[in-house]
Short mmCIF file of C-alpha atoms and ligand atoms in Angstrom, two decimals:
data_model
loop_
_atom_site.label_atom_id
_atom_site.label_comp_id
_atom_site.label_asym_id
_atom_site.label_seq_id
_atom_site.Cartn_x
_atom_site.Cartn_y
_atom_site.Cartn_z
CA MET C 20 23.06 -26.17 47.47
CA VAL C 21 26.03 -28.06 45.99
CA LYS C 22 29.31 -26.65 47.20
CA PRO C 23 32.02 -25.95 44.58
CA SER C 24 34.79 -28.55 44.60
CA VAL C 25 38.24 -27.33 45.55
CA LEU C 26 41.65 -29.02 45.41
CA VAL C 27 44.45 -27.72 47.66
CA THR C 28 47.83 -28.87 46.35
CA ARG C 29 49.86 -28.59 49.62
CA ARG C 30 49.17 -28.48 53.37
CA TRP C 31 48.08 -25.02 54.52
CA PRO C 32 47.75 -23.53 58.04
CA ALA C 33 45.12 -25.53 59.99
CA ALA C 34 42.74 -22.59 60.52
CA VAL C 35 42.58 -21.94 56.78
CA GLU C 36 42.14 -25.60 55.87
CA ALA C 37 39.24 -25.79 58.38
CA GLN C 38 37.55 -22.77 56.81
CA LEU C 39 38.05 -24.17 53.31
CA ALA C 40 36.51 -27.48 54.38
CA GLU C 41 33.50 -25.64 55.82
CA ASN C 42 32.87 -23.47 52.76
CA TYR C 43 33.71 -25.94 49.96
CA ASP C 44 33.78 -29.57 48.97
CA THR C 45 37.51 -29.57 49.73
CA VAL C 46 40.18 -32.15 48.93
CA LEU C 47 43.44 -31.60 50.86
CA ASN C 48 46.85 -32.97 49.93
CA THR C 49 47.33 -34.60 53.33
CA GLY C 50 50.69 -36.14 52.33
CA ASP C 51 51.97 -32.65 51.33
CA LYS C 52 53.86 -34.17 48.38
CA PRO C 53 54.44 -31.85 45.39
CA MET C 54 52.03 -32.65 42.55
CA SER C 55 53.34 -33.57 39.09
CA PRO C 56 52.15 -31.72 35.96
CA ALA C 57 50.09 -34.87 35.20
CA ASP C 58 48.41 -34.66 38.65
CA ILE C 59 47.65 -30.98 38.01
CA ARG C 60 46.20 -31.75 34.59
CA ASP C 61 44.00 -34.39 36.16
CA ALA C 62 42.89 -31.94 38.89
CA LEU C 63 41.94 -29.33 36.28
CA LYS C 64 39.50 -31.85 34.80
CA ARG C 65 37.87 -32.69 38.14
CA TYR C 66 37.65 -29.63 40.43
CA ASP C 67 35.91 -26.26 40.13
CA ALA C 68 38.90 -24.56 41.76
CA VAL C 69 42.56 -25.55 42.03
CA LEU C 70 44.62 -23.86 44.75
CA PRO C 71 48.32 -24.21 43.85
CA THR C 72 51.53 -22.71 45.24
CA VAL C 73 54.93 -21.82 43.83
CA THR C 74 55.98 -25.51 44.03
CA ASP C 75 53.39 -26.50 41.41
CA THR C 76 54.13 -26.37 37.70
CA LEU C 77 51.18 -25.05 35.75
CA ASN C 78 53.08 -24.67 32.49
CA ALA C 79 51.67 -25.03 28.96
CA GLU C 80 51.97 -28.84 29.20
CA ALA C 81 50.06 -29.04 32.51
CA LEU C 82 47.41 -26.64 31.18
CA ASP C 83 46.98 -28.56 27.94
CA VAL C 84 43.60 -29.96 29.05
CA ASP C 85 40.55 -30.90 27.05
CA GLY C 86 37.28 -30.32 28.88
CA ALA C 87 38.67 -28.51 31.93
CA GLN C 88 36.28 -28.29 34.90
CA THR C 89 38.38 -25.69 36.75
CA LYS C 90 37.17 -22.10 36.47
CA ILE C 91 39.56 -20.48 38.94
CA ILE C 92 43.19 -21.08 39.87
CA ALA C 93 43.50 -19.33 43.23
CA ASN C 94 47.25 -19.25 43.88
CA TYR C 95 48.59 -19.31 47.44
CA GLY C 96 51.41 -16.77 47.02
CA VAL C 97 51.95 -13.49 45.22
CA GLY C 98 54.33 -14.67 42.48
CA TYR C 99 52.51 -16.56 39.74
CA SER C 100 55.24 -17.06 37.13
CA HIS C 101 54.73 -20.84 37.58
CA ILE C 102 51.33 -20.44 35.85
CA CYS C 103 51.38 -20.17 32.06
CA GLU C 104 49.42 -17.01 31.37
CA PRO C 105 48.51 -17.61 27.68
CA SER C 106 47.27 -21.15 28.47
CA ALA C 107 45.17 -19.98 31.44
CA ARG C 108 43.67 -17.25 29.25
CA GLU C 109 42.97 -19.68 26.43
CA LEU C 110 41.13 -21.96 28.88
CA GLY C 111 39.17 -18.93 30.13
CA MET C 112 40.35 -19.51 33.70
CA THR C 113 40.50 -16.78 36.30
CA VAL C 114 43.80 -16.63 38.20
CA THR C 115 44.23 -14.86 41.56
CA ASN C 116 47.21 -14.35 43.90
CA THR C 117 47.82 -13.16 47.49
CA PRO C 118 49.57 -9.76 47.45
CA ASP C 119 50.31 -7.36 50.34
CA VAL C 120 49.88 -9.76 53.27
CA LEU C 121 53.41 -11.16 52.86
CA SER C 122 55.25 -8.01 51.75
CA GLU C 123 56.60 -7.05 55.19
CA CYS C 124 57.74 -10.57 56.06
CA THR C 125 59.44 -11.06 52.69
CA ALA C 126 61.24 -7.72 53.04
CA ASP C 127 62.29 -8.81 56.55
CA ILE C 128 63.94 -11.90 55.03
CA ALA C 129 65.66 -9.82 52.33
CA MET C 130 67.00 -7.52 55.08
CA THR C 131 68.07 -10.59 57.10
CA LEU C 132 69.98 -11.89 54.06
CA LEU C 133 71.59 -8.49 53.48
CA LEU C 134 72.79 -8.26 57.08
CA MET C 135 73.92 -11.90 57.17
CA VAL C 136 76.07 -11.65 54.07
CA ALA C 137 77.54 -8.24 54.98
CA ARG C 138 78.43 -9.34 58.51
CA ARG C 139 79.48 -12.88 57.55
CA ALA C 140 76.89 -14.35 59.92
CA GLY C 141 76.55 -17.63 58.00
CA GLU C 142 80.30 -18.21 58.03
CA GLY C 143 80.42 -17.38 61.75
CA GLU C 144 77.63 -19.80 62.61
CA ARG C 145 79.23 -22.58 60.56
CA GLU C 146 82.56 -22.00 62.28
CA LEU C 147 81.05 -22.04 65.75
CA ARG C 148 78.92 -25.14 65.20
CA SER C 149 81.86 -27.03 63.72
CA GLY C 150 83.87 -26.37 66.89
CA ASN C 151 86.49 -24.32 65.03
CA TRP C 152 86.05 -20.99 66.84
CA THR C 153 89.30 -20.06 68.57
CA GLY C 154 88.07 -16.82 70.13
CA TRP C 155 87.83 -13.07 69.51
CA ARG C 156 90.59 -11.38 67.58
CA PRO C 157 90.74 -8.08 65.67
CA THR C 158 91.07 -9.74 62.28
CA HIS C 159 88.42 -12.44 62.75
CA LEU C 160 85.53 -12.64 60.21
CA VAL C 161 85.69 -8.94 59.47
CA GLY C 162 82.65 -7.95 57.41
CA THR C 163 81.23 -4.82 55.82
CA LYS C 164 79.37 -1.97 57.51
CA VAL C 165 75.75 -1.68 56.34
CA SER C 166 74.58 1.65 57.81
CA GLY C 167 74.85 4.57 55.44
CA LYS C 168 75.67 2.46 52.37
CA THR C 169 73.83 2.56 49.03
CA LEU C 170 71.14 -0.05 48.33
CA GLY C 171 69.88 -0.62 44.80
CA ILE C 172 66.40 -2.10 44.52
CA ILE C 173 65.35 -3.73 41.24
CA GLY C 174 61.55 -3.95 41.20
CA PHE C 175 60.01 -1.22 43.34
CA GLY C 176 56.64 -2.84 43.96
CA ARG C 177 55.06 -3.87 47.26
CA ILE C 178 58.04 -5.85 48.60
CA GLY C 179 60.72 -3.58 47.11
CA GLN C 180 59.10 -0.59 48.85
CA GLN C 181 59.05 -2.42 52.20
CA MET C 182 62.72 -3.28 51.73
CA ALA C 183 63.51 0.38 51.01
CA ARG C 184 61.73 1.48 54.19
CA ARG C 185 63.67 -0.93 56.36
CA ALA C 186 67.00 -0.06 54.79
CA HIS C 187 66.47 3.71 54.77
CA HIS C 188 64.68 4.31 58.08
CA GLY C 189 66.40 1.51 60.00
CA PHE C 190 69.92 1.65 58.60
CA GLY C 191 70.22 5.12 57.04
CA MET C 192 70.90 3.58 53.62
CA LYS C 193 70.74 5.63 50.45
CA ILE C 194 68.15 4.07 48.13
CA VAL C 195 68.41 3.86 44.33
CA VAL C 196 65.59 2.11 42.49
CA GLN C 197 65.00 0.67 39.06
CA ASN C 198 61.46 -0.27 38.14
CA ARG C 199 59.75 -1.29 34.94
CA SER C 200 57.50 1.78 35.09
CA ARG C 201 57.96 5.27 36.51
CA VAL C 202 57.48 5.35 40.30
CA ALA C 203 55.21 8.03 41.83
CA PRO C 204 57.38 10.84 43.30
CA GLU C 205 55.65 10.60 46.70
CA LEU C 206 56.64 6.91 46.95
CA LEU C 207 60.26 7.76 46.20
CA GLN C 208 60.19 10.64 48.69
CA GLN C 209 59.13 8.32 51.55
CA CYS C 210 62.63 6.82 51.46
CA ASN C 211 64.45 9.73 49.83
CA ALA C 212 65.00 7.34 46.90
CA THR C 213 66.09 8.16 43.38
CA GLN C 214 64.92 6.23 40.33
CA VAL C 215 67.35 5.41 37.54
CA ASP C 216 66.44 4.41 34.00
CA SER C 217 68.14 1.03 33.70
CA VAL C 218 69.65 -1.88 35.61
CA ASP C 219 73.00 -1.04 33.98
CA GLU C 220 72.84 2.46 35.44
CA LEU C 221 71.92 1.18 38.92
CA LEU C 222 74.52 -1.56 39.41
CA PRO C 223 77.81 0.43 39.46
CA GLN C 224 76.45 2.87 42.10
CA CYS C 225 75.42 0.33 44.73
CA ASP C 226 77.06 -1.41 47.68
CA PHE C 227 74.06 -3.78 47.90
CA VAL C 228 71.61 -4.79 45.17
CA SER C 229 68.31 -6.44 46.15
CA LEU C 230 66.01 -8.08 43.60
CA HIS C 231 62.24 -7.68 44.03
CA CYS C 232 60.84 -8.08 40.50
CA PRO C 233 58.70 -11.06 39.42
CA GLY C 234 60.30 -14.13 37.84
CA GLY C 235 59.18 -15.73 34.58
CA ALA C 236 60.50 -15.62 31.05
CA ALA C 237 60.66 -11.81 30.89
CA ASN C 238 63.10 -11.58 33.80
CA ARG C 239 65.07 -14.81 33.34
CA ASN C 240 68.80 -14.06 33.69
CA LEU C 241 68.15 -10.35 34.24
CA ILE C 242 71.34 -10.50 36.31
CA ASN C 243 73.84 -12.17 33.98
CA ALA C 244 77.65 -12.27 33.69
CA ARG C 245 77.82 -8.87 31.98
CA ARG C 246 75.72 -7.23 34.68
CA LEU C 247 77.57 -8.93 37.54
CA ASN C 248 80.64 -7.28 36.03
CA LEU C 249 78.98 -3.88 36.37
CA MET C 250 78.68 -4.32 40.15
CA LYS C 251 81.37 -2.88 42.44
CA PRO C 252 83.95 -5.57 43.25
CA ASP C 253 82.96 -5.49 46.94
CA ALA C 254 79.17 -5.20 46.44
CA PHE C 255 76.61 -7.79 47.56
CA LEU C 256 73.67 -9.25 45.61
CA ILE C 257 70.46 -10.24 47.45
CA ASN C 258 67.69 -12.33 45.84
CA ALA C 259 64.34 -12.92 47.54
CA ALA C 260 62.47 -12.71 44.21
CA ARG C 261 62.81 -15.81 42.00
CA GLY C 262 65.83 -17.98 41.27
CA GLU C 263 65.64 -17.58 37.50
CA VAL C 264 66.22 -13.82 37.73
CA ILE C 265 69.93 -14.57 38.22
CA ASP C 266 72.05 -16.59 35.79
CA GLU C 267 73.19 -19.04 38.46
CA TRP C 268 76.33 -20.21 36.67
CA ALA C 269 77.46 -16.60 36.15
CA LEU C 270 76.87 -15.94 39.86
CA ILE C 271 78.90 -19.01 40.84
CA GLN C 272 81.81 -17.72 38.72
CA ALA C 273 81.49 -14.23 40.22
CA LEU C 274 81.54 -15.66 43.75
CA MET C 275 84.35 -18.15 43.15
CA PHE C 276 86.59 -15.54 41.51
CA GLU C 277 85.54 -12.90 44.06
CA MET C 278 84.33 -10.53 41.36
CA ILE C 279 81.70 -9.31 43.86
CA GLY C 280 81.75 -9.23 47.66
CA GLY C 281 79.12 -11.92 48.10
CA ALA C 282 75.51 -12.93 47.58
CA ALA C 283 72.53 -13.98 49.65
CA LEU C 284 69.71 -16.05 48.18
CA ASP C 285 66.28 -17.12 49.39
CA VAL C 286 65.29 -18.60 46.01
CA PHE C 287 67.01 -20.82 43.45
CA ASP C 288 66.55 -21.75 39.82
CA GLY C 289 65.02 -25.24 39.81
CA GLU C 290 64.61 -25.28 43.61
CA PRO C 291 64.71 -27.32 45.79
CA ARG C 292 67.66 -28.61 43.75
CA ILE C 293 70.74 -26.63 44.76
CA SER C 294 73.83 -26.58 42.56
CA PRO C 295 76.74 -28.28 44.41
CA ASP C 296 78.94 -25.36 43.22
CA LEU C 297 76.84 -22.91 45.24
CA LEU C 298 77.51 -24.98 48.35
CA GLN C 299 81.25 -24.42 47.84
CA CYS C 300 80.96 -20.61 47.99
CA ASP C 301 81.81 -19.23 51.43
CA ASN C 302 80.80 -15.71 50.44
CA LEU C 303 77.20 -16.88 49.93
CA VAL C 304 74.28 -17.05 52.37
CA MET C 305 71.38 -19.35 51.46
CA LEU C 306 67.91 -19.77 52.94
CA PRO C 307 65.29 -22.30 51.79
CA HIS C 308 62.64 -19.94 50.33
CA LEU C 309 61.57 -18.50 53.69
CA GLY C 310 60.32 -15.08 52.51
CA SER C 311 56.69 -15.46 53.60
CA ALA C 312 57.33 -18.16 56.21
CA THR C 313 55.74 -16.60 59.30
CA ARG C 314 52.58 -17.85 61.01
CA GLU C 315 50.98 -14.49 60.40
CA ALA C 316 51.78 -14.23 56.69
CA ARG C 317 50.96 -17.85 55.88
CA GLU C 318 47.54 -17.62 57.57
CA ALA C 319 46.81 -14.28 55.94
CA MET C 320 47.75 -15.72 52.52
CA GLY C 321 45.27 -18.55 53.05
CA PHE C 322 42.46 -16.23 54.12
CA ARG C 323 43.21 -14.04 51.11
CA VAL C 324 42.67 -17.10 48.89
CA LEU C 325 39.36 -17.69 50.70
CA ASP C 326 38.35 -14.06 49.99
CA ASN C 327 39.16 -14.54 46.31
CA LEU C 328 37.19 -17.80 46.10
CA GLY C 329 34.27 -16.25 47.99
CA ASP C 330 34.08 -13.38 45.52
CA PHE C 331 34.46 -15.63 42.51
CA PHE C 332 31.78 -18.15 43.45
CA ALA C 333 29.40 -15.33 44.47
CA GLY C 334 29.74 -13.92 40.96
CA ARG C 335 31.85 -10.91 42.03
CA ALA C 336 35.27 -9.93 40.62
CA PRO C 337 37.96 -11.32 42.97
CA ARG C 338 40.05 -8.48 44.42
CA ASP C 339 43.35 -10.18 43.47
CA ARG C 340 42.58 -11.25 39.94
CA VAL C 341 45.80 -11.26 37.90
CA ILE C 342 44.59 -13.18 34.83
N1 NAI W 422 61.11 -15.20 48.64
C1 NAI W 422 59.82 -15.33 48.83
O1 NAI W 422 59.37 -16.13 49.65
C2 NAI W 422 58.87 -14.46 48.09
C3 NAI W 422 59.16 -14.02 46.83
N2 NAI W 422 58.29 -13.20 46.17
C4 NAI W 422 58.64 -12.71 44.84
O2 NAI W 422 58.65 -11.28 44.87
C5 NAI W 422 58.03 -10.80 43.68
C6 NAI W 422 57.56 -9.38 43.87
O3 NAI W 422 56.41 -9.34 44.68
P1 NAI W 422 55.60 -7.96 44.88
O4 NAI W 422 56.52 -6.90 45.35
O5 NAI W 422 54.38 -8.24 45.66
O6 NAI W 422 55.20 -7.65 43.36
P2 NAI W 422 54.85 -6.25 42.71
O7 NAI W 422 54.13 -6.57 41.45
O8 NAI W 422 54.20 -5.36 43.71
O9 NAI W 422 56.29 -5.63 42.38
C7 NAI W 422 57.12 -6.06 41.35
C8 NAI W 422 57.73 -4.83 40.71
O10 NAI W 422 58.77 -5.24 39.82
C9 NAI W 422 58.70 -4.40 38.67
N3 NAI W 422 59.42 -5.08 37.59
C10 NAI W 422 59.02 -6.12 36.83
N4 NAI W 422 60.02 -6.47 35.99
C11 NAI W 422 61.05 -5.63 36.23
C12 NAI W 422 62.35 -5.47 35.68
N5 NAI W 422 62.79 -6.27 34.70
N6 NAI W 422 63.14 -4.47 36.14
C13 NAI W 422 62.68 -3.67 37.11
N7 NAI W 422 61.46 -3.75 37.67
C14 NAI W 422 60.67 -4.74 37.24
C15 NAI W 422 57.23 -4.16 38.44
O11 NAI W 422 57.01 -3.00 37.66
C16 NAI W 422 56.73 -4.02 39.88
O12 NAI W 422 56.78 -2.67 40.31
C17 NAI W 422 56.95 -11.83 43.38
O13 NAI W 422 56.57 -11.81 42.03
C18 NAI W 422 57.60 -13.14 43.79
O14 NAI W 422 58.24 -13.73 42.69
C19 NAI W 422 57.13 -12.81 46.75
C20 NAI W 422 56.79 -13.21 48.01
C21 NAI W 422 57.62 -14.11 48.78
O1 3PY W 423 54.33 -15.65 47.43
C1 3PY W 423 55.32 -15.99 46.75
O2 3PY W 423 55.51 -15.58 45.60
C2 3PY W 423 56.31 -16.90 47.33
O3 3PY W 423 57.36 -17.08 46.80
C3 3PY W 423 56.02 -17.60 48.58
O4 3PY W 423 55.38 -16.83 49.49
#
């Protein structure tokens, strides 16, 4: 029997690549170079399945293909705002993602960011490594206490709920959530959380605000200059969602003029390009999109893609179909 042809756009964990090669006629991107929209368009004409990640652009231009061969785009990652939904639908392509298996690790990174920015850990490390540490003193790098403070979570889905658990059960934080739809009372009760009706209502109440909604056009600049102004002047903003959810220039202004206490980012608009202005902000912690970067999560994401492909090519509905 002829095996379906599969293109993997980046290197994946070895165990997953081996399994893919066994099950499918697999082409790996051994150089691990990001593919251009033109490369993607070409791949959509040649392979039964294309397996992209967040670094691939599958916008309307890339999906403007005549005679596409691809029937399934099985994304390696949970966020799929880099895939143009109307175009994929028009082409009749199935799109799947990899939810759940990375929720804990991504929440761990959001909690890491929260702690780092509150306790000025990035500044401390930079000082020490540059040889400028002159020793302990009562006024040195004094940060903000985390325990018992109020955390606002925007987007109370899988990762937002994991973040709430860590913050509430680990640090005794009070949790306030804002979600696009009403959250089941039993989910709120698990963290003694309260749901508010709008982002504007949430922001002024919180010492920390953590973003866990999807990216994409609908949430671009959800946190803009006006909303940054609604935050307490000593509050911190955490983003392990997508860069475009924050108006980056407005955030730079807020940080430079100390309109908020600080920010901590795992994701950036137009990453891996980083605005030079962000690099000037001392009250900012930055990580290079590490949310799901654990051996365990990255393998599980790959095996979840394999499950989705297995279902699809056996004629079953893939469990993680999103389009
Ligand atoms: N930093 C990283 O490495 C990672 C980032 N992510 C990002 O995290 C996002 C969330 O992932 P999951 O929790 O699995 O998704 P999910 O779908 O379980 O949760 C997202 C929640 O956000 C809500 N939402 C959407 N728009 C909203 C808005 N404007 N205001 C308030 N709530 C809104 C939805 O109703 C949903 O409950 C992904 O879409 C992805 O972009 C995911 C994994 C790793
Ligand atoms: O899964 C995602 O959406 C990521 O950003 C990378 O894990």
